[in-house]
PDB file of C-alpha atoms in Angstrom:
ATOM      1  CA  UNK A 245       0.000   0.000   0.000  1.00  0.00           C
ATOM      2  CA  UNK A 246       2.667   2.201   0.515  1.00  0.00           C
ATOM      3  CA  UNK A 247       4.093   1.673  -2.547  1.00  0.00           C
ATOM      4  CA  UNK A 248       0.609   2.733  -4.139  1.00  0.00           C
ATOM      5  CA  UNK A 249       0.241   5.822  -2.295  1.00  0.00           C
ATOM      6  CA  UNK A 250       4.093   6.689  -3.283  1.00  0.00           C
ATOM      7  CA  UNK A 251       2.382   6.004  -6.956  1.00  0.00           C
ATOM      8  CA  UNK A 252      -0.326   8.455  -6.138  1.00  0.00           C
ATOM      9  CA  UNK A 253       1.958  11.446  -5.079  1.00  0.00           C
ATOM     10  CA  UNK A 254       4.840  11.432  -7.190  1.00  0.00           C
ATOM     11  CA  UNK A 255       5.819  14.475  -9.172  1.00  0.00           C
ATOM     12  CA  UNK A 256       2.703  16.716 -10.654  1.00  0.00           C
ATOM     13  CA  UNK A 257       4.230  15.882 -14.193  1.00  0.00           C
ATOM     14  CA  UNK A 258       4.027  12.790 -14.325  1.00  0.00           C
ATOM     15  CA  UNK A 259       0.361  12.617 -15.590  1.00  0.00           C
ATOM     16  CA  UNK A 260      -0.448   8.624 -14.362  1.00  0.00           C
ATOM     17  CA  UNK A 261      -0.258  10.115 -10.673  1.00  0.00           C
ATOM     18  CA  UNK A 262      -2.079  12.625  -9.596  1.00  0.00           C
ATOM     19  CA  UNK A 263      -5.387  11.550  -7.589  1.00  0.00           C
ATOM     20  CA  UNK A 264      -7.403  13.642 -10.102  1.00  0.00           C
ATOM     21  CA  UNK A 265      -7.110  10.314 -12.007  1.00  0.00           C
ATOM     22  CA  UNK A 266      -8.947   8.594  -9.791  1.00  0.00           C
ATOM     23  CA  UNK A 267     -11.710  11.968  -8.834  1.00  0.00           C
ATOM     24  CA  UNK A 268     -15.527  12.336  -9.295  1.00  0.00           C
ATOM     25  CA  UNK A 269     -15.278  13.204 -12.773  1.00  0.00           C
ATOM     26  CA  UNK A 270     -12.985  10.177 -13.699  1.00  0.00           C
ATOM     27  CA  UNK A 271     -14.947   8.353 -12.076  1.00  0.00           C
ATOM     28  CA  UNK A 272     -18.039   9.422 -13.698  1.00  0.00           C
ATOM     29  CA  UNK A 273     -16.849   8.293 -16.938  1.00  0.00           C
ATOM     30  CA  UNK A 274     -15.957   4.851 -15.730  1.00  0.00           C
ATOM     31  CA  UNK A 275     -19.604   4.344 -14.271  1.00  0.00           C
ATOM     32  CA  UNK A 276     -20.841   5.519 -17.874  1.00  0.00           C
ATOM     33  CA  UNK A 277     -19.641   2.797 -19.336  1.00  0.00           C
ATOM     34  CA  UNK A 278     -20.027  -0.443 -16.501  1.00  0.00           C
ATOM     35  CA  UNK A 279     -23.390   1.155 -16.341  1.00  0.00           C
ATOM     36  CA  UNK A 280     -23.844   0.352 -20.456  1.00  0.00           C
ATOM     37  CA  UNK A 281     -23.632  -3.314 -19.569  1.00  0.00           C
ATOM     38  CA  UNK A 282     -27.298  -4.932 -19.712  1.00  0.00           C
ATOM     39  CA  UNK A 283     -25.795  -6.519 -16.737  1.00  0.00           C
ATOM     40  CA  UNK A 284     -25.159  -3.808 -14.411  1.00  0.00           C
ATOM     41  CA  UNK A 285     -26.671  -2.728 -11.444  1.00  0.00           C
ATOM     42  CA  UNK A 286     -25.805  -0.177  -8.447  1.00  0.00           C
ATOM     43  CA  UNK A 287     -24.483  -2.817  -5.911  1.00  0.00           C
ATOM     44  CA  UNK A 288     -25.737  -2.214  -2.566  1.00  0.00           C
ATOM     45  CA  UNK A 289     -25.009   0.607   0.029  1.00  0.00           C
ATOM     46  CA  UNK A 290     -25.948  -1.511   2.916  1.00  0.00           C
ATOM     47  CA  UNK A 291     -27.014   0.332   6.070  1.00  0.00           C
ATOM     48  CA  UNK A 292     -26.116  -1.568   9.770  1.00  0.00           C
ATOM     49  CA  UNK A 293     -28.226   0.300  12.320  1.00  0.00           C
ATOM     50  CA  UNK A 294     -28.176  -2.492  14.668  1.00  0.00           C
ATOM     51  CA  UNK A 295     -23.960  -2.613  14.319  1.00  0.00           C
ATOM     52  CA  UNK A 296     -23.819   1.468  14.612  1.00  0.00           C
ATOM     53  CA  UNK A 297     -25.408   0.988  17.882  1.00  0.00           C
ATOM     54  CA  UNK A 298     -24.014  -1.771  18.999  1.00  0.00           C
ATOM     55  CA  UNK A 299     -20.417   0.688  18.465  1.00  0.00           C
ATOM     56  CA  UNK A 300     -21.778   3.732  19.727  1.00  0.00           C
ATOM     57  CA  UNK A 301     -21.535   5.635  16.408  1.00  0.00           C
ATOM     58  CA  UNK A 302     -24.443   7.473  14.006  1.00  0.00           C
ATOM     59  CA  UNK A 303     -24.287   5.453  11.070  1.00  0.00           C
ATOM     60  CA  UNK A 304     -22.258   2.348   9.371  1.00  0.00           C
ATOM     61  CA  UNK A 305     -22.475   1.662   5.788  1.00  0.00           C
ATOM     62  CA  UNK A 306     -21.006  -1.791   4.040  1.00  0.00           C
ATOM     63  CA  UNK A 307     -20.378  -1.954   0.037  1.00  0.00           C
ATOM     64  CA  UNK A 308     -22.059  -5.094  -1.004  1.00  0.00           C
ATOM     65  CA  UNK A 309     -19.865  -6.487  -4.143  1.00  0.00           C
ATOM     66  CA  UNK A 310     -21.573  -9.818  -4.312  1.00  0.00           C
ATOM     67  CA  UNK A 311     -24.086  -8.620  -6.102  1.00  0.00           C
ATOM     68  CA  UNK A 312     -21.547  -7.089  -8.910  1.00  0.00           C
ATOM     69  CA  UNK A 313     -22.335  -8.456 -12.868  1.00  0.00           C
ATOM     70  CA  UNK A 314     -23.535 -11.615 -10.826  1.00  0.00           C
ATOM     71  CA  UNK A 315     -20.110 -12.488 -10.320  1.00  0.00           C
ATOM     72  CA  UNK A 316     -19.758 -11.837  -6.603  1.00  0.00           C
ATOM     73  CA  UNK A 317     -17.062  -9.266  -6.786  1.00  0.00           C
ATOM     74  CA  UNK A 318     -15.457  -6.088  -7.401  1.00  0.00           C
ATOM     75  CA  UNK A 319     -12.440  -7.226  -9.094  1.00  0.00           C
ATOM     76  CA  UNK A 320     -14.946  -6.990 -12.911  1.00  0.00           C
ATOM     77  CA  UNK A 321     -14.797  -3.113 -12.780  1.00  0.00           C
ATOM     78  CA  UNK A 322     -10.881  -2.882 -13.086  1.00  0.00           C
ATOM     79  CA  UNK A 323     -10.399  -5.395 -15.655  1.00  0.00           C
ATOM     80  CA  UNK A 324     -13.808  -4.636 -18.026  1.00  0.00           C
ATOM     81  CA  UNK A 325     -12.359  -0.620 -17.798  1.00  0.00           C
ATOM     82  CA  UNK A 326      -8.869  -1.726 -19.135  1.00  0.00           C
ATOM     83  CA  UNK A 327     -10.415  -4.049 -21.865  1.00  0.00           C
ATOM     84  CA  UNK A 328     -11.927  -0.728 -22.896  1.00  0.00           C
ATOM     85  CA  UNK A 329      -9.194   1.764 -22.770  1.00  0.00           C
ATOM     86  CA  UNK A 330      -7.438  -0.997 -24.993  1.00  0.00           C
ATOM     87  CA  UNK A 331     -10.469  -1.564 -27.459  1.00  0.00           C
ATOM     88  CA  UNK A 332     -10.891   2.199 -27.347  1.00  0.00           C
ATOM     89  CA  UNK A 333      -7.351   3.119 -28.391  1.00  0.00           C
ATOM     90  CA  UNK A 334      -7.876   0.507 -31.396  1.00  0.00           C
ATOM     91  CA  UNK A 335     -10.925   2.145 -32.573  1.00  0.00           C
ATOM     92  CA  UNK A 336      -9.701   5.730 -32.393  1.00  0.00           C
ATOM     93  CA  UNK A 337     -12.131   6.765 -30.009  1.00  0.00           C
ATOM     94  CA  UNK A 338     -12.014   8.688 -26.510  1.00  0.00           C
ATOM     95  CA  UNK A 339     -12.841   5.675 -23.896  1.00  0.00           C
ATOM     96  CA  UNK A 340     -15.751   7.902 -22.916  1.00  0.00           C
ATOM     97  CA  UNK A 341     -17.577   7.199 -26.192  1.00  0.00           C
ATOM     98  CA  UNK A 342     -17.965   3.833 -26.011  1.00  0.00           C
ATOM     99  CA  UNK A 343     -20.494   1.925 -24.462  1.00  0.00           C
ATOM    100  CA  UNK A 344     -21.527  -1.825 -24.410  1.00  0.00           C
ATOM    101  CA  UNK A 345     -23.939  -1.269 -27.057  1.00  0.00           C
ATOM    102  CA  UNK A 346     -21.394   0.441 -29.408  1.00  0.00           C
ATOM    103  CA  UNK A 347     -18.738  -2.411 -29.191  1.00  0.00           C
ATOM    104  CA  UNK A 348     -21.343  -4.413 -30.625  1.00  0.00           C
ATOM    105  CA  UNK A 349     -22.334  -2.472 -33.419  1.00  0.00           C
ATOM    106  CA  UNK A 350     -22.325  -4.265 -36.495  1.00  0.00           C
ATOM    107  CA  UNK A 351     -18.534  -3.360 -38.198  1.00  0.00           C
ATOM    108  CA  UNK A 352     -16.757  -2.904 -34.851  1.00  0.00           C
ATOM    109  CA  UNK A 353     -15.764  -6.918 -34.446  1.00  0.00           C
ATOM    110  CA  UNK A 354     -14.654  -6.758 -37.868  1.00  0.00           C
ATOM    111  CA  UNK A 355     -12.550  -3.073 -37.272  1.00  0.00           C
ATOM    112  CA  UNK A 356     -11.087  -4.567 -34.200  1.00  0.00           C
ATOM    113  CA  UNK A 357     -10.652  -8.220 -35.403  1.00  0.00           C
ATOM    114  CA  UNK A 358      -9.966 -10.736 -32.715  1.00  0.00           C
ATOM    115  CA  UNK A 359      -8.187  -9.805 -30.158  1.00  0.00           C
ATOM    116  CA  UNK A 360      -6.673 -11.814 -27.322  1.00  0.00           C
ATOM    117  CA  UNK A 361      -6.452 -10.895 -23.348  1.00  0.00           C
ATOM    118  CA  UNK A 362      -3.973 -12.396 -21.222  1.00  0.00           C
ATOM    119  CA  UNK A 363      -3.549 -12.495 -17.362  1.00  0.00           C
ATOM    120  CA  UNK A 364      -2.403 -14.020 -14.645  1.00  0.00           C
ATOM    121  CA  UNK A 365      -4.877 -14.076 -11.194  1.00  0.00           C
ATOM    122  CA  UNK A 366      -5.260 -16.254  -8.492  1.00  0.00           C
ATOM    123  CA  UNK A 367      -9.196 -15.995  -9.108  1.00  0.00           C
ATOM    124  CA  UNK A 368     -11.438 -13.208  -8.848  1.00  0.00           C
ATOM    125  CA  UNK A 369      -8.797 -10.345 -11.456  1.00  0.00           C
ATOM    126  CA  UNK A 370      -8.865 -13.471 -14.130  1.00  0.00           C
ATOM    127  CA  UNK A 371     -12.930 -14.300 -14.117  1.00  0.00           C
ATOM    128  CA  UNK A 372     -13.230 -10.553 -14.738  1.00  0.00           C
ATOM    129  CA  UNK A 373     -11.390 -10.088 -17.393  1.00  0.00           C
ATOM    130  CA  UNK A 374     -12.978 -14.038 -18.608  1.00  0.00           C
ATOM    131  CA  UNK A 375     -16.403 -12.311 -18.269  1.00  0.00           C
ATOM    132  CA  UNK A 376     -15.814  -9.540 -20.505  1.00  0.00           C
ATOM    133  CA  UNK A 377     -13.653 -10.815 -23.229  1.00  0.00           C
ATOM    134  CA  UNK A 378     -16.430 -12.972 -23.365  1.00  0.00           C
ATOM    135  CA  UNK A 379     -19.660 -10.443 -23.441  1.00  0.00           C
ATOM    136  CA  UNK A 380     -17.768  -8.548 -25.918  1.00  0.00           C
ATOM    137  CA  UNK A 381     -16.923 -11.514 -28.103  1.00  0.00           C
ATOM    138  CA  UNK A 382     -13.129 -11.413 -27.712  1.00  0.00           C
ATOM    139  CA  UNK A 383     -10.665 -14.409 -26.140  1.00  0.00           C
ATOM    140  CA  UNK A 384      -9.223 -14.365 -23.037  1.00  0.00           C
ATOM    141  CA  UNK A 385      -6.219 -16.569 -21.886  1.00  0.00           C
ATOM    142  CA  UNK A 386      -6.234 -17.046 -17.939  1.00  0.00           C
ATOM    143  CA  UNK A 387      -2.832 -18.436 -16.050  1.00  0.00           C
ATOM    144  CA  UNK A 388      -3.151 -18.801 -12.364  1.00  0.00           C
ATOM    145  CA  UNK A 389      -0.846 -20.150  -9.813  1.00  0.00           C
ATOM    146  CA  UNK A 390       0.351 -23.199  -7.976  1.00  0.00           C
ATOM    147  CA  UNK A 391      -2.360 -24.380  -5.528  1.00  0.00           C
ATOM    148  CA  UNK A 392      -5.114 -22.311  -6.792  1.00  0.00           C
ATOM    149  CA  UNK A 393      -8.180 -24.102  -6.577  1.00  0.00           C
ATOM    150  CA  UNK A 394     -10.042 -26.185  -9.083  1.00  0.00           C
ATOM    151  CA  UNK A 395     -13.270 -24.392  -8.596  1.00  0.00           C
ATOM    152  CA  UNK A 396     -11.711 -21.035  -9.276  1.00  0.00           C
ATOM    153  CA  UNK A 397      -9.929 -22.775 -12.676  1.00  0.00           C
ATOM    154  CA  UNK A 398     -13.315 -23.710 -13.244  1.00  0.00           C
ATOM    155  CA  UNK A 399     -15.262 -20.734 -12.794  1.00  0.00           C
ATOM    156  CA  UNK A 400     -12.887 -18.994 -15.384  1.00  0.00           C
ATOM    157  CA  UNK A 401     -13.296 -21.668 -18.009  1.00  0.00           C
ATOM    158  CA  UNK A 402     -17.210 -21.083 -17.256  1.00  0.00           C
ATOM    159  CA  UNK A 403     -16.483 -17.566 -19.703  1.00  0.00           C
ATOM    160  CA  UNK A 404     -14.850 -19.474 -22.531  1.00  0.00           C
ATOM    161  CA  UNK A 405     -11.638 -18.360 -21.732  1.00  0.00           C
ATOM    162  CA  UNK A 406      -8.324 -20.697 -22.217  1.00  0.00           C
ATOM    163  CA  UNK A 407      -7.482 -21.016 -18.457  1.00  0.00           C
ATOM    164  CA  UNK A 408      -4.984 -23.468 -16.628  1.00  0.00           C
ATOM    165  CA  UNK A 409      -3.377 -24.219 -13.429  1.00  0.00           C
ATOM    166  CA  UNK A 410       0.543 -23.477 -13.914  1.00  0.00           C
ATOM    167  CA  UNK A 411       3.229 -25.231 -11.680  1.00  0.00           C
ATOM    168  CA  UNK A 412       5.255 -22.376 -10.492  1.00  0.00           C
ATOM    169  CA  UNK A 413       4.411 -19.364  -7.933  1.00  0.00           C
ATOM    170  CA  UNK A 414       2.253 -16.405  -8.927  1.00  0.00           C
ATOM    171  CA  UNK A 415       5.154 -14.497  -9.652  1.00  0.00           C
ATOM    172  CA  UNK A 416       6.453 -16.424 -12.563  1.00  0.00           C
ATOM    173  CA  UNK A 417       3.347 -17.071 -13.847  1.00  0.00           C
ATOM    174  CA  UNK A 418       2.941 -13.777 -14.265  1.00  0.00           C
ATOM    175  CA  UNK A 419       5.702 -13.836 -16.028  1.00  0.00           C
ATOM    176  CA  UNK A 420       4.745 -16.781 -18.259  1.00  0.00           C
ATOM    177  CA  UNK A 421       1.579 -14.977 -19.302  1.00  0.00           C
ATOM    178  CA  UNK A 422       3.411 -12.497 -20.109  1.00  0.00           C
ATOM    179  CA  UNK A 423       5.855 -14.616 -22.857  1.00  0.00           C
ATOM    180  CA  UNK A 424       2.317 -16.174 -24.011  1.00  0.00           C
ATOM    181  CA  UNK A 425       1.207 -12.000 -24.756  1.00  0.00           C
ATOM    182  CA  UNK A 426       4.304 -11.663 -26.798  1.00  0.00           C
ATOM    183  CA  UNK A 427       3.801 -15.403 -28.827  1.00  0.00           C
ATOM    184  CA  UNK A 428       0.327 -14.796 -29.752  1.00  0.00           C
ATOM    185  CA  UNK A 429       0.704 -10.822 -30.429  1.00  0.00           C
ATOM    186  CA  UNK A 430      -2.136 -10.871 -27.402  1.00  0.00           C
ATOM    187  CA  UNK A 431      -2.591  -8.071 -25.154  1.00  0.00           C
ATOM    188  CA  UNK A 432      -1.186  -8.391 -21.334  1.00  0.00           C
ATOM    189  CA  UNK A 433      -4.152  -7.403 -18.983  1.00  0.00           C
ATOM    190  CA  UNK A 434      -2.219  -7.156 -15.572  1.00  0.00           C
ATOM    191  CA  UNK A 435      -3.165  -5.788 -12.334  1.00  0.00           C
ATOM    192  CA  UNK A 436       0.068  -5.140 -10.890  1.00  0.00           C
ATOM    193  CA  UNK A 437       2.854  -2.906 -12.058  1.00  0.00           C
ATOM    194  CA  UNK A 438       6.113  -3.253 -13.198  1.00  0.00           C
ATOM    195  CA  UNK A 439       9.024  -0.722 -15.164  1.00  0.00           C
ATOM    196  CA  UNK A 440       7.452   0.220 -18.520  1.00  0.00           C
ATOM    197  CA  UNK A 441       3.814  -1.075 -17.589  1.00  0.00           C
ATOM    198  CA  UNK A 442       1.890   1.241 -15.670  1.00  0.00           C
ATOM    199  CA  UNK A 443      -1.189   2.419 -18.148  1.00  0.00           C
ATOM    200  CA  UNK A 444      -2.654  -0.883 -17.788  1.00  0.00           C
ATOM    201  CA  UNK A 445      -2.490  -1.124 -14.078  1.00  0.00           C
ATOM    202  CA  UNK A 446      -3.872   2.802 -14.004  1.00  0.00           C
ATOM    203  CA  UNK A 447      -6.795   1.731 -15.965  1.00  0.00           C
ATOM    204  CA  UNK A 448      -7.453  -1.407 -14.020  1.00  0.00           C
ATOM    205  CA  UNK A 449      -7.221   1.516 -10.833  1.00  0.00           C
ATOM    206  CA  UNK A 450      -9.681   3.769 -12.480  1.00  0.00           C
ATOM    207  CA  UNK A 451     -12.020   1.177 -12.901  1.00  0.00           C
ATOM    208  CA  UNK A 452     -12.439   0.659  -9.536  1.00  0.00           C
ATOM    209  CA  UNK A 453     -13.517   4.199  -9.056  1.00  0.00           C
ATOM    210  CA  UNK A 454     -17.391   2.975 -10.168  1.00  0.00           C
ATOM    211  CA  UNK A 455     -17.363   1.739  -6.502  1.00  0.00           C
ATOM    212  CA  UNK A 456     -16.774   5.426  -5.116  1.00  0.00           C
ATOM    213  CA  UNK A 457     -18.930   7.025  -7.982  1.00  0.00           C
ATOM    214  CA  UNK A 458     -22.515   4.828  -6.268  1.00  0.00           C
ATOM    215  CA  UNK A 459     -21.271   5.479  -2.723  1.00  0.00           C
ATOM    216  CA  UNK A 460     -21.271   9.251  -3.313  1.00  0.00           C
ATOM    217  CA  UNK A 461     -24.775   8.648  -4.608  1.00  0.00           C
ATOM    218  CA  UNK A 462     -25.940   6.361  -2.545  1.00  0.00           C
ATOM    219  CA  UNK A 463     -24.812   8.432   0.977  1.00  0.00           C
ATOM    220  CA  UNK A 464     -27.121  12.015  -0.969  1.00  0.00           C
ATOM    221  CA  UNK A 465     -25.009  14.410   0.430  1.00  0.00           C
ATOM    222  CA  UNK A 466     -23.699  12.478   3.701  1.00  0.00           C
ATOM    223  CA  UNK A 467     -20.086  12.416   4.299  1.00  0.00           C
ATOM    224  CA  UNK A 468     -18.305   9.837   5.829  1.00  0.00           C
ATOM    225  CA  UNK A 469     -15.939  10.259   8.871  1.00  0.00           C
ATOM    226  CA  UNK A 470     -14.339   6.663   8.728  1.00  0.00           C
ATOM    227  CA  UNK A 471     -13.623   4.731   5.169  1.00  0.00           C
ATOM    228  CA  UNK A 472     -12.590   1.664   5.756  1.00  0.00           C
ATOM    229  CA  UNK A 473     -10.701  -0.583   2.769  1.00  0.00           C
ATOM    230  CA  UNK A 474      -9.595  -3.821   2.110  1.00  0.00           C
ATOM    231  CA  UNK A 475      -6.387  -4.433   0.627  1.00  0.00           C
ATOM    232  CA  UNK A 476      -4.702  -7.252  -1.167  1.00  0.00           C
ATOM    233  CA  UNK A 477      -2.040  -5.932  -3.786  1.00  0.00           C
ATOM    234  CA  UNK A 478      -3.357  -2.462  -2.870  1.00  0.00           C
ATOM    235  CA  UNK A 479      -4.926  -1.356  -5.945  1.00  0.00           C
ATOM    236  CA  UNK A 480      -8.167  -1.284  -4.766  1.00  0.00           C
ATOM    237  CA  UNK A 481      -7.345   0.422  -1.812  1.00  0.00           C
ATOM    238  CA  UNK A 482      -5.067   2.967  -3.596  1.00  0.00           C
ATOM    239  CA  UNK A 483      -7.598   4.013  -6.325  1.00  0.00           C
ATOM    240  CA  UNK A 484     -10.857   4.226  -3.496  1.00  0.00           C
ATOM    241  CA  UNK A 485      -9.079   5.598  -1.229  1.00  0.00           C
ATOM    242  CA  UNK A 486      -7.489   8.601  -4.250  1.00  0.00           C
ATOM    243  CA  UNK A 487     -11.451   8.830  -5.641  1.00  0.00           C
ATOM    244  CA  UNK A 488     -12.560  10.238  -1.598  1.00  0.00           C
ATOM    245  CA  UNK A 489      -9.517  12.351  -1.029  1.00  0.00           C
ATOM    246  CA  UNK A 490     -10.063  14.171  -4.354  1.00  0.00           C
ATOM    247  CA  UNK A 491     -14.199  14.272  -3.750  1.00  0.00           C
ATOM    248  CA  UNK A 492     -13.661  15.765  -0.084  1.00  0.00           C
ATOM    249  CA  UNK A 493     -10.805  17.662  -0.666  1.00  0.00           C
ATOM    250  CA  UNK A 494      -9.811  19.743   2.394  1.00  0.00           C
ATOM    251  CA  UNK A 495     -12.719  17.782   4.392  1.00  0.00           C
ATOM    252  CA  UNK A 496     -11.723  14.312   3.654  1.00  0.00           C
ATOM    253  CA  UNK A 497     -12.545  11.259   6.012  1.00  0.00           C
ATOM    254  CA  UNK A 498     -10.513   9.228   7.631  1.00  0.00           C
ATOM    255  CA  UNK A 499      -9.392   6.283   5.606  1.00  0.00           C
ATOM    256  CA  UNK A 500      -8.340   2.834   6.941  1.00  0.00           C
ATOM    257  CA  UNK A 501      -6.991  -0.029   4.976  1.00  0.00           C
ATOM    258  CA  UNK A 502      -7.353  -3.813   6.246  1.00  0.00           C
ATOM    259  CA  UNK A 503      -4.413  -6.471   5.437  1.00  0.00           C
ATOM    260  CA  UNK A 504      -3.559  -9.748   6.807  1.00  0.00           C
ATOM    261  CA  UNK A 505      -0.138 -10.035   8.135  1.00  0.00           C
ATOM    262  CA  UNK A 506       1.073 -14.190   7.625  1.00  0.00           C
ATOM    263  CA  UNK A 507       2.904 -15.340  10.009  1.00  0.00           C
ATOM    264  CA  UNK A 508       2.159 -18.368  12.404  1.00  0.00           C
ATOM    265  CA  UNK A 509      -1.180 -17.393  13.200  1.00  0.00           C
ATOM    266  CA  UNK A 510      -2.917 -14.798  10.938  1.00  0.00           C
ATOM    267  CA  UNK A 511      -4.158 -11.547  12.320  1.00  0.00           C
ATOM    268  CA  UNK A 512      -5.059  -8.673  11.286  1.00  0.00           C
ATOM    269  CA  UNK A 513      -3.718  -5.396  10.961  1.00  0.00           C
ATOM    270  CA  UNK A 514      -5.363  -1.692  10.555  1.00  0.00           C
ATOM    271  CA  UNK A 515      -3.459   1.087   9.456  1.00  0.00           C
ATOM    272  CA  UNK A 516      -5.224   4.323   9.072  1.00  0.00           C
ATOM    273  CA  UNK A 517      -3.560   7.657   6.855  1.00  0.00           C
ATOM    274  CA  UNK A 518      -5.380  11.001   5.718  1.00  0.00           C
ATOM    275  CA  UNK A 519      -3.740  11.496   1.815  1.00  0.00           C
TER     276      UNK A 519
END
């Protein structure tokens, strides 16, 4: 996470950083297009009374993702958002224009031929980027790591994508779907950054700024005091936690990021910062 926030405030020139990436109108452009998805729906802004009171505070909110493209998560909104800045570059078209109903225009598969996706995910990244390859009629190649799960290999192959289990860590399979990108002249769909690939990773970011973009309209004018954010790799974290500290400028909450620490015995650690 720190390494994400260094990513957020680095020099004002360098135009992937600034938190204005990841504001309210960014963000608004983002929604435009997950909301052109027959699929999509305003996931829930769930509110706990019974929990506030059982704390001793006004008002707790939760973000349900499970209900998100019916594919129980969040992680859809970064990788459907970088399949369009991609398809959107090949058409010659500002990523604001398009919408799911343009990119299946007659013409357009034919303009952008076929074009190939590839990651590397231990589950949730890869079924997103499965999903829509496949609503938008394009092929997706899925690597994921030693001891992932059946189910999850399964769920992926559910989309039509190419998908296997490789025998090495998540590291060098990332890697190895990376060497597949450059065989097949397909297009490398990461969500972590590395020297020379950081557009991809931004867009994957940005998309999950539709998140921030409902809770805005879902809270009608209340503002948090307390955000609270779980992080994994951090991109998540990094782009939700950019999207409120650009909305609330001066007046932003509080915001608190979740990650489990391995050791022995898991637990759980809570680090707050104001950006």
């Amino acid at each position: 996470m720190a390494e994400i926030l260094h990513y957020l405030h680095q020099q004002k020139e360098d135009n992937l950083s600034s938190v204005n990436h990841y504001g309210y109108e960014q963000a608004e452009k983002v929604c435009r297009f997950h909301s052109s998805f027959p699929e999509y729906n305003v996931t829930p802004l769930v509110h706990l009374e019974n929990l506030a009171k059982l704390f001793g505070v006004k008002d707790i909110y939760v973000k349900d993702e499970s209900y998100r493209f019916g594919l129980n998560a969040f992680k859809v909104l970064g990788g459907s958002y970088a399949i369009a800045c991609e398809l959107a570059k090949r058409l010659q078209l500002p990523v604001e224009e398009l919408t799911y109903d343009k990119l299946m225009a007659p013409g357009v598969k034919q303009k952008l031929g076929e074009l190939t996706f590839v990651t590397a995910t231990d589950g949730n990244h890869g079924r997103g980027v499965a999903w829509t390859a496949n609503r938008l009629q394009q092929k997706a190649i899925v690597l994921m790591p030693k001891g992932t799960e059946l189910a999850r290999l399964e769920a992926v192959k559910a989309f039509g994508a190419e998908a296997y289990i490789t025998d090495v860590n998540y590291d060098d399979t990332v890697r190895m779907a990376r060497k597949i990108a450059a065989d097949c002249g397909g297009i490398m769909l990461q969500d972590t950054s590395w020297e020379g690939y950081e557009e991809v990773p931004l867009h994957i970011m940005q998309g999950y700024t539709t998140m921030g973009y409902e809770i805005v309209q879902q809270l009608q004018g209340v503002r948090p005091t307390h955000v609270f954010l779980q992080a994994g790799v951090g991109a998540m974290a990094g782009a939700v936690a950019a999207f409120f500290a650009d909305y609330y400028k001066a007046d932003k909450p509080i915001i608190t990021k979740r990650r489990t620490a391995f050791s022995k015995r898991p637990r759980l650690m809570m680090e707050s910062f104001i950006m």
